[in-house]
GROMACS .gro file of C-alpha atoms in nm:
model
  430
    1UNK     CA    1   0.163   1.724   5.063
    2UNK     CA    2   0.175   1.863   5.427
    3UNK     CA    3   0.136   2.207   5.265
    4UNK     CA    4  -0.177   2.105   5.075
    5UNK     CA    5  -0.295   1.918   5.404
    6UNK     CA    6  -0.211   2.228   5.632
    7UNK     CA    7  -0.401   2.494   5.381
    8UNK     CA    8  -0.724   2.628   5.540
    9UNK     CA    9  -1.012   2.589   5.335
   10UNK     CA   10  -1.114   2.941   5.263
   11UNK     CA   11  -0.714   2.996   5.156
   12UNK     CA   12  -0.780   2.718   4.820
   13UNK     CA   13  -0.730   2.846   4.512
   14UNK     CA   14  -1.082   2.921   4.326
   15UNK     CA   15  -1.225   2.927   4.660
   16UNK     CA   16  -1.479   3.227   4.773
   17UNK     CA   17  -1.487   3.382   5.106
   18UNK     CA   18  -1.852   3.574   5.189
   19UNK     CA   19  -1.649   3.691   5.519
   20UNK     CA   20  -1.378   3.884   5.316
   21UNK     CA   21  -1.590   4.012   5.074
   22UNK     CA   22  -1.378   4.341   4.896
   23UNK     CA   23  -1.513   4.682   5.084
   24UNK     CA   24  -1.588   4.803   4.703
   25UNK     CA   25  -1.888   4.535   4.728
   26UNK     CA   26  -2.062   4.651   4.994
   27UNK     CA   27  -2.036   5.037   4.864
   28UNK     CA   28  -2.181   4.951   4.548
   29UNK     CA   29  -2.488   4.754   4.752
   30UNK     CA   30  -2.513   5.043   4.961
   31UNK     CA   31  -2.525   5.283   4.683
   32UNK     CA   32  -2.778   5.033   4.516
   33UNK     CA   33  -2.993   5.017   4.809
   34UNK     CA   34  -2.976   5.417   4.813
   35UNK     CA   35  -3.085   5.450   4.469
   36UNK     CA   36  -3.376   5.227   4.473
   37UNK     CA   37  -3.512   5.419   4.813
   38UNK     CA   38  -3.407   5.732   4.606
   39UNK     CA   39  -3.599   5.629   4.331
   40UNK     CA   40  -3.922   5.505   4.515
   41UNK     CA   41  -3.936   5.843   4.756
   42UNK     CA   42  -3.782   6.125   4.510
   43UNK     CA   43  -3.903   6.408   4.806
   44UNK     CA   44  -3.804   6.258   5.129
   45UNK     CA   45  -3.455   6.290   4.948
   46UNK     CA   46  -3.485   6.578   4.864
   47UNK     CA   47  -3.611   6.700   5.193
   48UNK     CA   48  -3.311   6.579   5.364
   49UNK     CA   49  -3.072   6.714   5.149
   50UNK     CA   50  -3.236   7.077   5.150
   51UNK     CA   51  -3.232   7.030   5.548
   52UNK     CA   52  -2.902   6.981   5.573
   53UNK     CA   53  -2.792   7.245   5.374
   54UNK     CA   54  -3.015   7.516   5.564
   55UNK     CA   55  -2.869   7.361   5.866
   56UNK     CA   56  -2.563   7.392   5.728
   57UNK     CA   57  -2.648   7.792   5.632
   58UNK     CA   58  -2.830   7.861   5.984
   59UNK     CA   59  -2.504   7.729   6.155
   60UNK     CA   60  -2.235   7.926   5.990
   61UNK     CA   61  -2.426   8.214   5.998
   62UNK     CA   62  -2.471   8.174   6.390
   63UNK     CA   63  -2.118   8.046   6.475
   64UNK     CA   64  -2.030   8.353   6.314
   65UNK     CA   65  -1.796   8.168   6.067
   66UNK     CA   66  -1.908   8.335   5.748
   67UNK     CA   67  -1.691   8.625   5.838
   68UNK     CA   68  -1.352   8.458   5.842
   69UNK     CA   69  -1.378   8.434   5.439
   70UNK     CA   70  -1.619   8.716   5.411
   71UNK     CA   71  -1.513   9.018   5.231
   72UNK     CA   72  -1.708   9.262   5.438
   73UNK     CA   73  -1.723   9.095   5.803
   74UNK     CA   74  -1.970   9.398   5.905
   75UNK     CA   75  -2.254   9.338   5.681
   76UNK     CA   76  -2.586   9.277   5.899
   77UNK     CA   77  -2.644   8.868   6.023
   78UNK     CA   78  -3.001   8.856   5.957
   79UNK     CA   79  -2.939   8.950   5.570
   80UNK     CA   80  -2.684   8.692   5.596
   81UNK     CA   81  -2.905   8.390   5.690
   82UNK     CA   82  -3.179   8.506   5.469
   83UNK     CA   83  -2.930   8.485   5.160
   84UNK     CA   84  -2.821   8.123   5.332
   85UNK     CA   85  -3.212   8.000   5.367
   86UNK     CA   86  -3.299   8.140   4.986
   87UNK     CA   87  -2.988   7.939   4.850
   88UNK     CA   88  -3.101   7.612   5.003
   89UNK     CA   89  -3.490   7.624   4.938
   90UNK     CA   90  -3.495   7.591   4.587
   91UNK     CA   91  -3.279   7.279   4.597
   92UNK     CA   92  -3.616   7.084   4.650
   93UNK     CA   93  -3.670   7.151   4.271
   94UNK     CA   94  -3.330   7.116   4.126
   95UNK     CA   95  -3.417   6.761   3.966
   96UNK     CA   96  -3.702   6.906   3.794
   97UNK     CA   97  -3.612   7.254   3.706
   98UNK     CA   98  -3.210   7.263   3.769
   99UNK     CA   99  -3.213   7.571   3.530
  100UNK     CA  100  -3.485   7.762   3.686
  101UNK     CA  101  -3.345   7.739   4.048
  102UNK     CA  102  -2.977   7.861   3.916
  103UNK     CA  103  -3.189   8.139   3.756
  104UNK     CA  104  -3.333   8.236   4.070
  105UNK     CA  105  -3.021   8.192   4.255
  106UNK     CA  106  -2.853   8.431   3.998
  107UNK     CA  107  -2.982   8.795   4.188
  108UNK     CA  108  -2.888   8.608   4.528
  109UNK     CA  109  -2.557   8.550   4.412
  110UNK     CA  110  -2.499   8.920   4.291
  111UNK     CA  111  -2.630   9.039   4.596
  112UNK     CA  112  -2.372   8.760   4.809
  113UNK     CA  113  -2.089   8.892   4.612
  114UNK     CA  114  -2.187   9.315   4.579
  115UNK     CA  115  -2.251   9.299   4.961
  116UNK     CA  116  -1.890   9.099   5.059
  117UNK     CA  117  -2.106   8.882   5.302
  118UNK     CA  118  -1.982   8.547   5.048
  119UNK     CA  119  -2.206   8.320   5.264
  120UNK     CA  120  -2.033   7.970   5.194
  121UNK     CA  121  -2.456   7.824   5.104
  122UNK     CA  122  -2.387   7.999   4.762
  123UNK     CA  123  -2.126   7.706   4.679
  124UNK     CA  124  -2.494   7.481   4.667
  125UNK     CA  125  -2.477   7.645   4.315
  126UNK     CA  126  -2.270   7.367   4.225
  127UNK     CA  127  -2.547   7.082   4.307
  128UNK     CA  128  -2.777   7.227   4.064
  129UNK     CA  129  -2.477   7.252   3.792
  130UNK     CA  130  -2.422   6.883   3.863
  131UNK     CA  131  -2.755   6.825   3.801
  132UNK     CA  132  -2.799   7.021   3.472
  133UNK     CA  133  -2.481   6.832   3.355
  134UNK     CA  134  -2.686   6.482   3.451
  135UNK     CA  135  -3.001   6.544   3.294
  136UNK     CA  136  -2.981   6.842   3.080
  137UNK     CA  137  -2.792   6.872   2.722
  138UNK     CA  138  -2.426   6.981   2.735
  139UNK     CA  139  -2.564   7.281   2.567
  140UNK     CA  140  -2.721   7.350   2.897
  141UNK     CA  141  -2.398   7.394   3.108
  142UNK     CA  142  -2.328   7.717   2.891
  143UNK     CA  143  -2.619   7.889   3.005
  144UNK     CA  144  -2.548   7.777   3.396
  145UNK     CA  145  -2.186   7.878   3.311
  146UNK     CA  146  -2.355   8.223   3.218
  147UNK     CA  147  -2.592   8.235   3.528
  148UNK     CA  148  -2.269   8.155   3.788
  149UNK     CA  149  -2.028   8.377   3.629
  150UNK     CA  150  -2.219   8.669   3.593
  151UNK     CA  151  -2.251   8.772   3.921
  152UNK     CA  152  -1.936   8.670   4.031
  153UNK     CA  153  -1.789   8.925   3.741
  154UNK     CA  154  -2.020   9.170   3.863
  155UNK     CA  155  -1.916   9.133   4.201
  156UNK     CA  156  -1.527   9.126   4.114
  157UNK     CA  157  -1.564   9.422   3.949
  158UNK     CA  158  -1.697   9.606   4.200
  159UNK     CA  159  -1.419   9.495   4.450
  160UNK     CA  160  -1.069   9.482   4.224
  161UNK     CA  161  -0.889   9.275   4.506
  162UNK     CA  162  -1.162   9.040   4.553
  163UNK     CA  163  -1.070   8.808   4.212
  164UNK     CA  164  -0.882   8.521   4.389
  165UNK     CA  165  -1.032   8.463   4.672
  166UNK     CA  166  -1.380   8.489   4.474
  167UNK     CA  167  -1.412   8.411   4.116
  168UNK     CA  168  -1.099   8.136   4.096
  169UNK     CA  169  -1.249   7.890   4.395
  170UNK     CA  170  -1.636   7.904   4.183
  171UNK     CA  171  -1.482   7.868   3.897
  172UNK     CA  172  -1.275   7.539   3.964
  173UNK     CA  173  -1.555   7.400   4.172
  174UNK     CA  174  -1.841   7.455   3.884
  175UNK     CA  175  -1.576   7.232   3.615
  176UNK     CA  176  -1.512   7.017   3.926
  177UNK     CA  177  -1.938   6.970   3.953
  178UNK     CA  178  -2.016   6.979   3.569
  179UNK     CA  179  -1.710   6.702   3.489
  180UNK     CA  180  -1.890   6.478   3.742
  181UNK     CA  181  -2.214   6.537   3.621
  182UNK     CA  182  -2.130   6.446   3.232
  183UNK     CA  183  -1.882   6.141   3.416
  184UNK     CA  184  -2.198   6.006   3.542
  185UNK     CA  185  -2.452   6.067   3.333
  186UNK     CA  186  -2.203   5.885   3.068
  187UNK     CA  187  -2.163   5.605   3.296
  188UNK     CA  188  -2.559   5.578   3.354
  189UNK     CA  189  -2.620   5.606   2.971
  190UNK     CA  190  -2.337   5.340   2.906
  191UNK     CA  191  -2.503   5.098   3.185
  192UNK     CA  192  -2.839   5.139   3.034
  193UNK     CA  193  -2.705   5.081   2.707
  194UNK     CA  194  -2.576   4.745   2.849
  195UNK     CA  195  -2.912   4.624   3.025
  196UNK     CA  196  -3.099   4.735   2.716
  197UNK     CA  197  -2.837   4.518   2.462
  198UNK     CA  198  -2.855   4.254   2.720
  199UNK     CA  199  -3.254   4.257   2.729
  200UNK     CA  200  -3.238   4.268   2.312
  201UNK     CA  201  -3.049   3.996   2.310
  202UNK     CA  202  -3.206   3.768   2.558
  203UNK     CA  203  -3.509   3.859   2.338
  204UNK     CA  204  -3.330   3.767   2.038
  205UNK     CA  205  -3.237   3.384   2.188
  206UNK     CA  206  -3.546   3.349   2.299
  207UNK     CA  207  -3.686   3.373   1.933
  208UNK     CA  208  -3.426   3.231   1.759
  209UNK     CA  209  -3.494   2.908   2.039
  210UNK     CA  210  -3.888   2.982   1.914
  211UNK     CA  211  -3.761   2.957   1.543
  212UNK     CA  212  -3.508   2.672   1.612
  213UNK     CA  213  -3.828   2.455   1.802
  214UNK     CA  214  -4.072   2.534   1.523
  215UNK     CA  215  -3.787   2.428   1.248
  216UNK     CA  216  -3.774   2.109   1.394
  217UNK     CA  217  -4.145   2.022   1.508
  218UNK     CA  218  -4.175   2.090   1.130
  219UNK     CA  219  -3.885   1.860   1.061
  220UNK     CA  220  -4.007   1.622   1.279
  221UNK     CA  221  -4.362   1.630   1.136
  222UNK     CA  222  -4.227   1.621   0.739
  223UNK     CA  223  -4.063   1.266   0.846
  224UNK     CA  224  -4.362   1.106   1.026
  225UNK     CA  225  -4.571   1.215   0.767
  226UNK     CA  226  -4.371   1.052   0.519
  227UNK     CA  227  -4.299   0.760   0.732
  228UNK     CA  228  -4.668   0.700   0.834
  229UNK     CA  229  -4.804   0.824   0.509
  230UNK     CA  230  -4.626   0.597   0.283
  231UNK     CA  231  -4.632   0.285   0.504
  232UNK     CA  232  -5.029   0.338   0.554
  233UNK     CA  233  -5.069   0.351   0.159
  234UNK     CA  234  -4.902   0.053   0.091
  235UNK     CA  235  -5.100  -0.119   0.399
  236UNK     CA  236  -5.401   0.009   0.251
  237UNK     CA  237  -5.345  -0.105  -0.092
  238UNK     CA  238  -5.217  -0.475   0.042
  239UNK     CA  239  -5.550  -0.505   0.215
  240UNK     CA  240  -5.778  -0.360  -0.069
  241UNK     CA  241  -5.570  -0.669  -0.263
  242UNK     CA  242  -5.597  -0.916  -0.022
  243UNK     CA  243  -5.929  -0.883   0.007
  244UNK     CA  244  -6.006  -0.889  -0.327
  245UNK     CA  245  -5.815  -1.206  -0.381
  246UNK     CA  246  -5.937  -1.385  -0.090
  247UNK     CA  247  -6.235  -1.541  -0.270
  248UNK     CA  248  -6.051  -1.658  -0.577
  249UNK     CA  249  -5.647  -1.728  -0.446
  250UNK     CA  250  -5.657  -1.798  -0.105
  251UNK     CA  251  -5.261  -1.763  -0.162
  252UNK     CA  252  -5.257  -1.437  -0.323
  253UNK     CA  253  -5.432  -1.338   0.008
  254UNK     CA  254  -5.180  -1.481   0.238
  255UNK     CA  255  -4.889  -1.316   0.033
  256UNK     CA  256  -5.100  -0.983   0.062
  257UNK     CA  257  -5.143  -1.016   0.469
  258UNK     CA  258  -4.774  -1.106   0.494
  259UNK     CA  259  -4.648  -0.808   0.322
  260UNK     CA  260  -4.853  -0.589   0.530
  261UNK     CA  261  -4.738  -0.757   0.877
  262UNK     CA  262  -4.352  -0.691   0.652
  263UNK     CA  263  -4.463  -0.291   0.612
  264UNK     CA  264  -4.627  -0.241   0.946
  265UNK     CA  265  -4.322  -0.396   1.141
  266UNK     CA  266  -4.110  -0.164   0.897
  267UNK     CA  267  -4.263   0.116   0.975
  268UNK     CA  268  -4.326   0.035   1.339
  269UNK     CA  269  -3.926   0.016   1.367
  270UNK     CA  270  -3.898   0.373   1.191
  271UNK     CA  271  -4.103   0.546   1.371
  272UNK     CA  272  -4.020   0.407   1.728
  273UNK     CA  273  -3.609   0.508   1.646
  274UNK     CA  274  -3.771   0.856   1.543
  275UNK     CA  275  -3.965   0.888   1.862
  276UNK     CA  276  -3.643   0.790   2.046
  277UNK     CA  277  -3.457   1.007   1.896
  278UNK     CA  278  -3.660   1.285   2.038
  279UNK     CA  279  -3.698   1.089   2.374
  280UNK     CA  280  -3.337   0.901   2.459
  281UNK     CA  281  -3.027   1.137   2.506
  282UNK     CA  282  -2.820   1.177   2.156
  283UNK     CA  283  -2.582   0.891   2.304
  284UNK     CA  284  -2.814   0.621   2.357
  285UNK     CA  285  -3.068   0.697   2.076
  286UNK     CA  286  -3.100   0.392   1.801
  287UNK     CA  287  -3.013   0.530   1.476
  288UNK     CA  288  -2.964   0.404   1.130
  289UNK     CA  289  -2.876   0.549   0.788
  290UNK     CA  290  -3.127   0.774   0.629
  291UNK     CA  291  -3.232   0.653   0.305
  292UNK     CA  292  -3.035   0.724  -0.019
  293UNK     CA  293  -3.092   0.664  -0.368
  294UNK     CA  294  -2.930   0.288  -0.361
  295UNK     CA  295  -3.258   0.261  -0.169
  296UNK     CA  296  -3.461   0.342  -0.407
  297UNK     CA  297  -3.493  -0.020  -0.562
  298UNK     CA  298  -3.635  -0.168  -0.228
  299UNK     CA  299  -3.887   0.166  -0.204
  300UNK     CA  300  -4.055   0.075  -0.551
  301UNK     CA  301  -4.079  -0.308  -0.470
  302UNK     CA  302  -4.283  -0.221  -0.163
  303UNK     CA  303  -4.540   0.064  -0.370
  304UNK     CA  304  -4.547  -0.254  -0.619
  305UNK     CA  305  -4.639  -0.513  -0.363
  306UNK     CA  306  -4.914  -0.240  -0.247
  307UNK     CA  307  -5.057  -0.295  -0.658
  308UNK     CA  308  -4.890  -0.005  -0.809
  309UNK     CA  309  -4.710  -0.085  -1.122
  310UNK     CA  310  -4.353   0.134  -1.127
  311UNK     CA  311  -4.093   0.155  -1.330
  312UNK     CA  312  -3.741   0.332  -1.286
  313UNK     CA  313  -3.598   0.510  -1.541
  314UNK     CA  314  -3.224   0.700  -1.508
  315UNK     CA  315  -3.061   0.903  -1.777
  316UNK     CA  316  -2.686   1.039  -1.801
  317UNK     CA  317  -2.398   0.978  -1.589
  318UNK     CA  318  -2.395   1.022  -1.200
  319UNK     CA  319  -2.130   1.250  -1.078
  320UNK     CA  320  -1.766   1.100  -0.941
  321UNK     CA  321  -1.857   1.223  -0.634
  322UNK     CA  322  -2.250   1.120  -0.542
  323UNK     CA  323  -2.473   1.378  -0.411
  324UNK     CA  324  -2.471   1.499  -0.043
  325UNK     CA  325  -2.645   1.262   0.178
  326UNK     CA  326  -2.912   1.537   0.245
  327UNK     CA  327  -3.015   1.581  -0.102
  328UNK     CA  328  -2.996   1.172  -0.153
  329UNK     CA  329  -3.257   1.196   0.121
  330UNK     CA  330  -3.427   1.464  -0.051
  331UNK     CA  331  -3.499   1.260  -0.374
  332UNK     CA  332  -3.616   0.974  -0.226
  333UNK     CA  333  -3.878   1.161   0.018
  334UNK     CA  334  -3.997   1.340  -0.276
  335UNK     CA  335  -4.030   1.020  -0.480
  336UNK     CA  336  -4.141   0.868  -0.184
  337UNK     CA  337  -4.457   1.091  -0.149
  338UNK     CA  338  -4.552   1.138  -0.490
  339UNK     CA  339  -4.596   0.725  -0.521
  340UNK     CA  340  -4.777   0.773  -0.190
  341UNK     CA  341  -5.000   1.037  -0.375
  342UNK     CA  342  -5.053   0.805  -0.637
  343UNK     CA  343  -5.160   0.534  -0.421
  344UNK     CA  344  -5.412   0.720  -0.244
  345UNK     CA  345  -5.571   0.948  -0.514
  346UNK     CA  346  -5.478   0.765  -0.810
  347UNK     CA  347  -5.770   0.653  -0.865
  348UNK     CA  348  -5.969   0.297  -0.844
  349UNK     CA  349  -6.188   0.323  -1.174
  350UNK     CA  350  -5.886   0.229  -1.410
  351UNK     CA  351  -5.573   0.087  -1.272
  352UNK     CA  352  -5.285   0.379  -1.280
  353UNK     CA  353  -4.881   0.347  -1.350
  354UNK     CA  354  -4.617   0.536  -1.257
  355UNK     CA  355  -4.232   0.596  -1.371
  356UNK     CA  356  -3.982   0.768  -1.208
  357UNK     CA  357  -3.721   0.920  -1.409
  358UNK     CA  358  -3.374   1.019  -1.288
  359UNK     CA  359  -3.224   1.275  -1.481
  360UNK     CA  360  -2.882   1.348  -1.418
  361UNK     CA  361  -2.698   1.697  -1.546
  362UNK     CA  362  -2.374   1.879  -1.519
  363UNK     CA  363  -2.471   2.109  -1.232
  364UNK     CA  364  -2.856   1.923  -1.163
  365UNK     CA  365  -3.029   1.594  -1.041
  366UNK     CA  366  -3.367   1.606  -1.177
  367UNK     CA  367  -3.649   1.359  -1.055
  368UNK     CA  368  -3.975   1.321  -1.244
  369UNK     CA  369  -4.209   1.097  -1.111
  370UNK     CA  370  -4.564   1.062  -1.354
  371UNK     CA  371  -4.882   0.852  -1.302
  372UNK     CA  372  -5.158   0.754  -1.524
  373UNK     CA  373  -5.395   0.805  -1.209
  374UNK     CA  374  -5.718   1.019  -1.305
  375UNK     CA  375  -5.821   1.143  -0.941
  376UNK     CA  376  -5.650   1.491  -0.874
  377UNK     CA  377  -5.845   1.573  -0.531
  378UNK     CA  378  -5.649   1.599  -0.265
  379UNK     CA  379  -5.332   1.594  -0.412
  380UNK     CA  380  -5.306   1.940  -0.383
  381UNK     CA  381  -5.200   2.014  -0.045
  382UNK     CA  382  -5.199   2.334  -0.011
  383UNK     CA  383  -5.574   2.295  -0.133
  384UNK     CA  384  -5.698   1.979   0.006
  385UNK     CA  385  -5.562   2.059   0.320
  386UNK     CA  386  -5.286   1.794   0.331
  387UNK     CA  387  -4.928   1.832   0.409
  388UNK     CA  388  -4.741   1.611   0.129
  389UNK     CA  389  -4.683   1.860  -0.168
  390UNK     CA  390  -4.564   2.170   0.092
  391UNK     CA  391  -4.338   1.934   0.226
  392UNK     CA  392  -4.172   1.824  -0.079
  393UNK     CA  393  -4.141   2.196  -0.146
  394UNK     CA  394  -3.954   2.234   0.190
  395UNK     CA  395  -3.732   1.974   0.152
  396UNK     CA  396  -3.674   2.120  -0.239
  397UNK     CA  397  -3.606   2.463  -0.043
  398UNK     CA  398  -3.362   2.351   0.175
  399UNK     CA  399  -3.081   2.295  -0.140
  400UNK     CA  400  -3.211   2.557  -0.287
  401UNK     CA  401  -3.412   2.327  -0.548
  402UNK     CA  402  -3.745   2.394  -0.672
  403UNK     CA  403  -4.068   2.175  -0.727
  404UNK     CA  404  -4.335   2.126  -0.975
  405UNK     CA  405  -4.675   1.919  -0.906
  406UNK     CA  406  -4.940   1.911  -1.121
  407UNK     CA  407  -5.151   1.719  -1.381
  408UNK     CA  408  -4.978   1.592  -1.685
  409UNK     CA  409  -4.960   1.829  -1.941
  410UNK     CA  410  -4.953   1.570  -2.215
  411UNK     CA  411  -5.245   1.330  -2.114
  412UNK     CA  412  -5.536   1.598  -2.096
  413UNK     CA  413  -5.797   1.321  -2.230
  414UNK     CA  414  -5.703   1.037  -2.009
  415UNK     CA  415  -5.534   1.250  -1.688
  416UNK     CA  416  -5.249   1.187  -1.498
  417UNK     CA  417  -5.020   1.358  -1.306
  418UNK     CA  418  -4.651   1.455  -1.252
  419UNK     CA  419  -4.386   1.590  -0.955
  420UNK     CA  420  -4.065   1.699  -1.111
  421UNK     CA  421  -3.805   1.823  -0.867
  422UNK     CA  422  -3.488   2.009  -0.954
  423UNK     CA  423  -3.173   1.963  -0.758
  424UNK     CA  424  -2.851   2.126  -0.772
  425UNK     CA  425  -2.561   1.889  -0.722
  426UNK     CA  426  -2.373   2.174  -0.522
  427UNK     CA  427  -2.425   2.427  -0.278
  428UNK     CA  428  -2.502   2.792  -0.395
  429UNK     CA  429  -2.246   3.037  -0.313
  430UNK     CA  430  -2.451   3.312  -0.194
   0.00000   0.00000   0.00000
């Protein structure tokens, strides 16, 4: 406890301390801060390093210290700081011709070497091989291997003892400058390579986020349409009733009103827990059990209270284990909107039927729902504008079923119309 008490803040574990940053962090910034000002003003940066190497050139050359390592200490000084100027001039172009400047740094070298003067500004050789080995191809390095060894041999041969002290120390410093080159130009291609993935996949969240919000706004919209669209029909066809039986049976009309004050607080109460769903946190949204096909009983009462005759038909033997809750859901929707259909472009010169037929396979749940409606406009969605027969087809899609609307094939002369949807009771493998 007193240890815990006693422990200076800064010292916790987890804890960070902006005073004791590591020294590695504020290299990196610095070299950060360098690059971008590198980047921004290319020339003043290469100004000052071309400066400082002819200062570097005009120094040695009047300290005298070029002839401590020179191989011929007598050779003129004003040759000698002309060789040291023409070495550092061309490093103002070595980003954008690297090749070219060790070109014309080639003769200059020869001449360095023949004479014995070895001015130590021909070593600046090595900042252009770095910068071949950065932005150049490898295949690059052989020909600047070429243009430094040449007159180095030249120059060896000409003076026997002068091999050591002059071919070994350019040879070991051009592999020193063309490792660091290809160390970080890989390190620069492997950071871009990063950024780049990292940008691709931000990219790719931010569409599959796109997708994800579109999937459900059309989720979303494919359950208020069938919510609203349904519950409106039946409302619809309650009041065309109740109307119509308000001047002969006054009761008939009251029956008629109450179902559709029944259907309207129905669908009132699924809509408002959809909307909450989308507006109350997960935990606190009211939810209840999505509709199965134990609730299909209580769907056709309601299209029959709206003046739709229906009858329910089911052939073979369910399954021992009942369909997924999703395709339960599935069936009914789809049953769902074709009565819905049927209610609103059935027809109002005769008065239609339907039947709904549950078919039931080894490997499929069929659903056939038919009408003896004769209007066909509208039903169409894809044609009439409307959204019920797409979204059946989506919800088929989803289980990998498939859906057929269209008139009856079998009642040319009097119409009539039929959905048929095809379920498989599993999921598909692939």
């Amino acid at each position: 406890m007193n240890r815990a008490k006693n422990r200076a803040p800064g010292n916790a574990p987890g804890s960070t301390q902006r005073d004791s940053a590591p020294v590695t962090g504020h290299i990196q910034r610095l070299f950060r801060r360098v690059r971008a000002f590198d980047l921004r003003r290319p020339l003043v940066w290469n100004g000052l390093l071309t400066f400082c190497w002819g200062l570097f050139a005009v120094l040695d050359v009047s300290s005298g210290g070029w002839r401590t390592v020179a191989l011929d200490p007598g050779v003129p000084g004003t040759p000698v700081l002309l060789m040291g100027v023409a070495f550092c001039v061309p490093l103002l172009w070595r980003r954008t011709h690297p090749l070219a400047v060790l070109a014309f740094m080639a003769p200059l070298s020869l001449v360095n070497v023949w004479s014995g003067a070895v001015v130590q500004a021909a070593y600046v050789q090595q900042v252009v091989v770095f910068n071949i080995a950065l932005r150049l191809p490898v295949r690059a390095l052989a020909w600047a291997g070429a243009l430094v060894a040449a007159p180095l041999l030249a120059g060896a041969a000409h003076r026997p003892d002068s091999w050591d002290p002059l071919v070994l120390p350019h040879v070991w410093a051009f592999a020193l400058s063309a490792m660091l080159g290809i160390v970080v130009r890989t390190r620069k291609e492997y950071t871009e390579a990063l950024v780049d993935r990292a940008r691709r996949l931000e990219l790719e969240r931010d569409q599959q986020a796109r997708l994800a919000a579109a999937a459900e706004r059309t989720r979303i919209a494919r359950e208020m349409h069938d919510i609203i669209g349904h519950n409106l029909s039946v409302i619809t066809g309650l009041a065309d009733g109740g109307a119509y039986a308000a001047a002969k049976s006054p009761e008939r009309a009251g029956q008629a009103l109450e179902a559709i004050g029944t259907t309207s607080r129905q669908a009132l109460t699924e809509l408002r827990r959809l909307l909450g769903v989308l507006r109350d946190h997960p935990a606190e949204a009211d939810r209840a059990p999505q509709p199965t096909l134990d609730d299909l009983d209580e769907l056709l009462t309601g299209v029959r209270s709206a003046g739709l005759p229906v009858r329910l038909r089911v052939h073979g033997t369910p399954p021992p284990t009942p369909p997924t809750p999703g395709r339960q859901l599935t069936v009914y929707r789809v049953v769902q909107e074709a009565l819905t259909n049927t209610l609103k472009h059935g027809g109002t010169d005769t008065a239609p039927t339907a039947e709904v037929t549950l078919t039931y396979r080894a490997t499929e749940l069929e659903a056939l729902v038919t009408d003896t409606g004769t209007g066909a406009v509208g039903r169409l969605g894809s044609d009439g504008g409307g959204q019920g027969i797409p979204g059946m087809r989506e919800r088929a899609s989803l289980y990998d079923g498939t859906l057929e609307a269209g008139p009856r094939p079998d009642s040319a002369p009097v119409g009539g119309w039929q959905v048929r949807l095809r379920l498989p009771l599993e999921d598909n493998p692939s």
